[in-house]
Tab-separated table of C-alpha atoms in Angstrom:
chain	number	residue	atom	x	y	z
A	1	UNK	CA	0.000	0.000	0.000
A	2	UNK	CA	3.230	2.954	0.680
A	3	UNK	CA	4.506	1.773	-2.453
A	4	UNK	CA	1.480	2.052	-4.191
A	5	UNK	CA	1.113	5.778	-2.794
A	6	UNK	CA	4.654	6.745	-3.389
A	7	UNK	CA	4.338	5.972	-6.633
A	8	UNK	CA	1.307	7.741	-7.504
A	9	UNK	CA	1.800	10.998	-5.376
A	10	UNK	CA	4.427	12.463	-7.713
A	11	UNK	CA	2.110	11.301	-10.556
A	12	UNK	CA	-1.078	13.522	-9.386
A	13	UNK	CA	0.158	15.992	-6.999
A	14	UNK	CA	-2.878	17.385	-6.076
A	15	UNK	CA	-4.536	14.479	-4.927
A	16	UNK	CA	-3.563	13.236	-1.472
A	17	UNK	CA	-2.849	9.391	-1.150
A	18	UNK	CA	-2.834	7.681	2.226
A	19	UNK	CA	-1.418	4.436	2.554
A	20	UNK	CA	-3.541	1.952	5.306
A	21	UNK	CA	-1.952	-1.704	5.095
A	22	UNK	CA	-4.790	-2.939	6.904
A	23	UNK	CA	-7.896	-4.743	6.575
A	24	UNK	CA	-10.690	-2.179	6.276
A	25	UNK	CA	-12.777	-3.380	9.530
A	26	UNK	CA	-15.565	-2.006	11.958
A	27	UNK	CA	-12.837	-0.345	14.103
A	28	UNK	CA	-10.682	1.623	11.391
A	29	UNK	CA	-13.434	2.512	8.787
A	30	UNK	CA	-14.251	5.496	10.662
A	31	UNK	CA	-10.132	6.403	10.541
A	32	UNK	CA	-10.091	5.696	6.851
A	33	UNK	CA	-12.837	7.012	5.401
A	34	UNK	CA	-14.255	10.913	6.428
A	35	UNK	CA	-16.096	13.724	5.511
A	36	UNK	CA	-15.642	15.017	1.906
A	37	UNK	CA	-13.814	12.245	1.082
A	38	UNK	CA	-13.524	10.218	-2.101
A	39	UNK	CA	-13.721	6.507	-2.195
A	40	UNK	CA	-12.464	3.967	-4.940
A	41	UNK	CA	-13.263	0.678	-3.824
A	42	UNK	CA	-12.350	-2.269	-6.120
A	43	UNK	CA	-12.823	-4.853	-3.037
A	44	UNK	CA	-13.534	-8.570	-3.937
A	45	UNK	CA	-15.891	-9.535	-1.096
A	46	UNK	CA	-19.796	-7.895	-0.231
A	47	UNK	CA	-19.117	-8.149	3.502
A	48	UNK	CA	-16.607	-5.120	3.057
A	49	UNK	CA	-18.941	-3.470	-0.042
A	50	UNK	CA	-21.563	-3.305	3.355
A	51	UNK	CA	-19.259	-2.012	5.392
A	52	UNK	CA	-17.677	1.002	3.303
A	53	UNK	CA	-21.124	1.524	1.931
A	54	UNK	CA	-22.890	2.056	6.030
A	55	UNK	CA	-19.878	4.132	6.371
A	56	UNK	CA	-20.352	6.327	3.735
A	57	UNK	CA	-24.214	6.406	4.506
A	58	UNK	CA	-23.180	8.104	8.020
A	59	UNK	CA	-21.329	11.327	5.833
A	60	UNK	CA	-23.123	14.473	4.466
A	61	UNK	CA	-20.397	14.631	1.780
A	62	UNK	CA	-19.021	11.530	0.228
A	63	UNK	CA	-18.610	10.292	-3.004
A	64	UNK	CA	-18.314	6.354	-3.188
A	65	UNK	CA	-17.446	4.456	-6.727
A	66	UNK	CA	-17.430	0.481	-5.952
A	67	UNK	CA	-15.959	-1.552	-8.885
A	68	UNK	CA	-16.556	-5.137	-9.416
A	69	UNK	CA	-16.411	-7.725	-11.603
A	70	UNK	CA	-16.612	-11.390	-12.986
A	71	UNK	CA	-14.327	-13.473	-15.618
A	72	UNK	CA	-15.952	-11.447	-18.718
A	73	UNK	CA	-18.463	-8.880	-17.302
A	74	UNK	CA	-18.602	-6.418	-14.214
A	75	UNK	CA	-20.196	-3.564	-12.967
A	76	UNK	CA	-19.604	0.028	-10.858
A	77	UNK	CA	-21.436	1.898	-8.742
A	78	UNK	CA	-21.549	5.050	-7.393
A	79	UNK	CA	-23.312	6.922	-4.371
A	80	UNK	CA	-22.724	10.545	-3.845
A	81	UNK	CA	-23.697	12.190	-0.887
A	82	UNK	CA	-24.082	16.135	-0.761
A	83	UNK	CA	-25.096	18.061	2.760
A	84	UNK	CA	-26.562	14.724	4.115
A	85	UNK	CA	-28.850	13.458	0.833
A	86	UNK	CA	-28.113	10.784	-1.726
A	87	UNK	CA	-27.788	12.409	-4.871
A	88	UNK	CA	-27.607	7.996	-6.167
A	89	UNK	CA	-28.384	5.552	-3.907
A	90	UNK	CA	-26.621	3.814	-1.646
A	91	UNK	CA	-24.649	0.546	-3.250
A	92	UNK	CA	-26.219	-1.453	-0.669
A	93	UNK	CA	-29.771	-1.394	-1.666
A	94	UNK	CA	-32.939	-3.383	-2.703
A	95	UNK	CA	-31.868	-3.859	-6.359
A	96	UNK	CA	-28.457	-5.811	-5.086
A	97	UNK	CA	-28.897	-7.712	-2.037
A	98	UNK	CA	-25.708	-9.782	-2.754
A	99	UNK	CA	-24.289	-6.376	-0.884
A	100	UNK	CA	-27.175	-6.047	1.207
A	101	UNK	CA	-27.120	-9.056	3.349
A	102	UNK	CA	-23.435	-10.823	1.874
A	103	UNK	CA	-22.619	-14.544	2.576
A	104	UNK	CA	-19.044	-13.957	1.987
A	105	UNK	CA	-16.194	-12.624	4.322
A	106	UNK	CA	-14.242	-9.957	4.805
A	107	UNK	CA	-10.675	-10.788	4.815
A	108	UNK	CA	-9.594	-9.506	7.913
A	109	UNK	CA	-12.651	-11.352	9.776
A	110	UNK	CA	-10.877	-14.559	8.988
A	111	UNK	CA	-8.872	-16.394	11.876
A	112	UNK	CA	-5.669	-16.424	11.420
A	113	UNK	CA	-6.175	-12.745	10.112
A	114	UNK	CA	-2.810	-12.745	7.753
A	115	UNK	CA	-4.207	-15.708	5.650
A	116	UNK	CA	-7.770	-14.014	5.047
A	117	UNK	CA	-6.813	-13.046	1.066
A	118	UNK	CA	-4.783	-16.299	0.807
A	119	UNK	CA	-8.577	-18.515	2.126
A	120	UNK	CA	-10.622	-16.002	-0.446
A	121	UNK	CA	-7.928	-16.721	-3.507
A	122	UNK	CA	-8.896	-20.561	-2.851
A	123	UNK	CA	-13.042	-20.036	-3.027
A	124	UNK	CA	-12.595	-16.935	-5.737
A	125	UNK	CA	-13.367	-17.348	-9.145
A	126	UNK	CA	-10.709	-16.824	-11.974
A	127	UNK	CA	-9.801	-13.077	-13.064
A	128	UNK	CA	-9.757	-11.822	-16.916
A	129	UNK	CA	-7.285	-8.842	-16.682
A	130	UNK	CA	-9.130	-7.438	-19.455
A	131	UNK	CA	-12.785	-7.102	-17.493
A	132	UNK	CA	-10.090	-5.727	-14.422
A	133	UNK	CA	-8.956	-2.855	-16.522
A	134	UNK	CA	-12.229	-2.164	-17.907
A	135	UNK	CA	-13.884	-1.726	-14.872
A	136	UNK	CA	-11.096	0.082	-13.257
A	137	UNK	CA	-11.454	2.627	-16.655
A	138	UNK	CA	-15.022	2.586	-16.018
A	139	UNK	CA	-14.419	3.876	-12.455
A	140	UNK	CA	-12.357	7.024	-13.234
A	141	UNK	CA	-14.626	7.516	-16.327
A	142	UNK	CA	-17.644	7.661	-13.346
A	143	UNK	CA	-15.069	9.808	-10.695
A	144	UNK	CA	-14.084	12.672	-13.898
A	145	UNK	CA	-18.052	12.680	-14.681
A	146	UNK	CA	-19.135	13.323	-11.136
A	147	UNK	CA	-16.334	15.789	-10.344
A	148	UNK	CA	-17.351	18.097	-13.401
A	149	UNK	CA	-21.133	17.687	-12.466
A	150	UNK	CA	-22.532	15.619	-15.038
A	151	UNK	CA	-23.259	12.293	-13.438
A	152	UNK	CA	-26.646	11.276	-14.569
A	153	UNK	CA	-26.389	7.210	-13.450
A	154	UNK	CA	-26.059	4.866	-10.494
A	155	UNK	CA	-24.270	2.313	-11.958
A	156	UNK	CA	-22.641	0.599	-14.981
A	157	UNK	CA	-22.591	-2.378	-16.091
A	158	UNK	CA	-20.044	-3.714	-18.960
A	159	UNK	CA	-19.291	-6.824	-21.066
A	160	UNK	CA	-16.184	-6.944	-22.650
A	161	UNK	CA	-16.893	-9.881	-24.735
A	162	UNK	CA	-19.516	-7.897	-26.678
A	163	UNK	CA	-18.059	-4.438	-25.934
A	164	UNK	CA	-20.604	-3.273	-24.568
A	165	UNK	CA	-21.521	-0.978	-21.492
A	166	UNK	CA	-24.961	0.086	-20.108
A	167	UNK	CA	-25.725	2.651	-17.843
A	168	UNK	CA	-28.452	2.542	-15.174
A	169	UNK	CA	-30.423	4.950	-13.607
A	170	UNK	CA	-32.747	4.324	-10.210
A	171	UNK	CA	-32.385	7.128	-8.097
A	172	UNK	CA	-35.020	10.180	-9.028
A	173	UNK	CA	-32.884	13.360	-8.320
């Protein structure tokens, strides 16, 4: 995680990076995520999704872009709070209750604690570093069009086999 954010500071200046080489749990999520801030989460469990996504409900100004994804399709999602309203709803919501009530774990919940990613790599399903990259492109497409105030979705959905990406819209602003 430093060597990620060393690497990237001198890259984008203006953005400040903060390394945390932790598992993101009940009793840091407070510490890591805060008012006004902006979270990319590209997590690979719905136990953490919940718990970054109850965080971020509990800020008046947030702005929360979850990335996901199988072998050959995936999906983001964004919620973006302003002075205490969602402006999109929640990621944890009615219309994905994989998030909503999640049957898998978060890493750092499993005993001993420092094999937690190893036990999810065993159960996980294989990666295609295409859909990864697509998503994570997806993501800062979703970040630049909320920043300049044109964000008129909740989420995204894409399919790289048949190139193809469709926006959703639930929330009524």
């Amino acid at each position: 995680a430093q060597e990620t954010a060393n690497s990237l500071t001198p890259q984008f200046p203006r953005i400040l990076f903060k390394a945390f080489p932790h598992y993101l749990m009940d009793n840091n999520v407070a510490e890591v995520i805060q008012e006004g801030d902006v979270v990319m989460s590209c997590v690979d469990n719905h136990d953490t999704r919940l718990l970054i996504s109850n965080r971020c409900c509990k800020l008046n100004n947030v702005v929360f872009v979850s990335g996901g994804n199988d072998y050959e399709d995936g999906n983001l999602q964004v919620h973006v709070r302003e002075n205490g309203k969602n402006k999109t709803l929640p990621i944890a919501n009615r219309f994905h209750p994989e998030i909503l009530n999640p049957t898998d774990m978060n890493p750092g919940k499993i005993k001993p604690v420092e094999k937690g990613c190893e036990k999810l790599i065993e159960t996980s399903s294989p990666q295609l570093l295409f859909t990864n990259k697509s998503i994570a492109s997806f993501m800062l497409n979703c970040l630049w069009t909320q920043q300049d105030g044109r964000l008129k979705y909740d989420e995204v959905y894409v399919d790289v086999v048949n190139n193809r990406a469709r926006e959703v819209v639930r929330f009524v602003k």
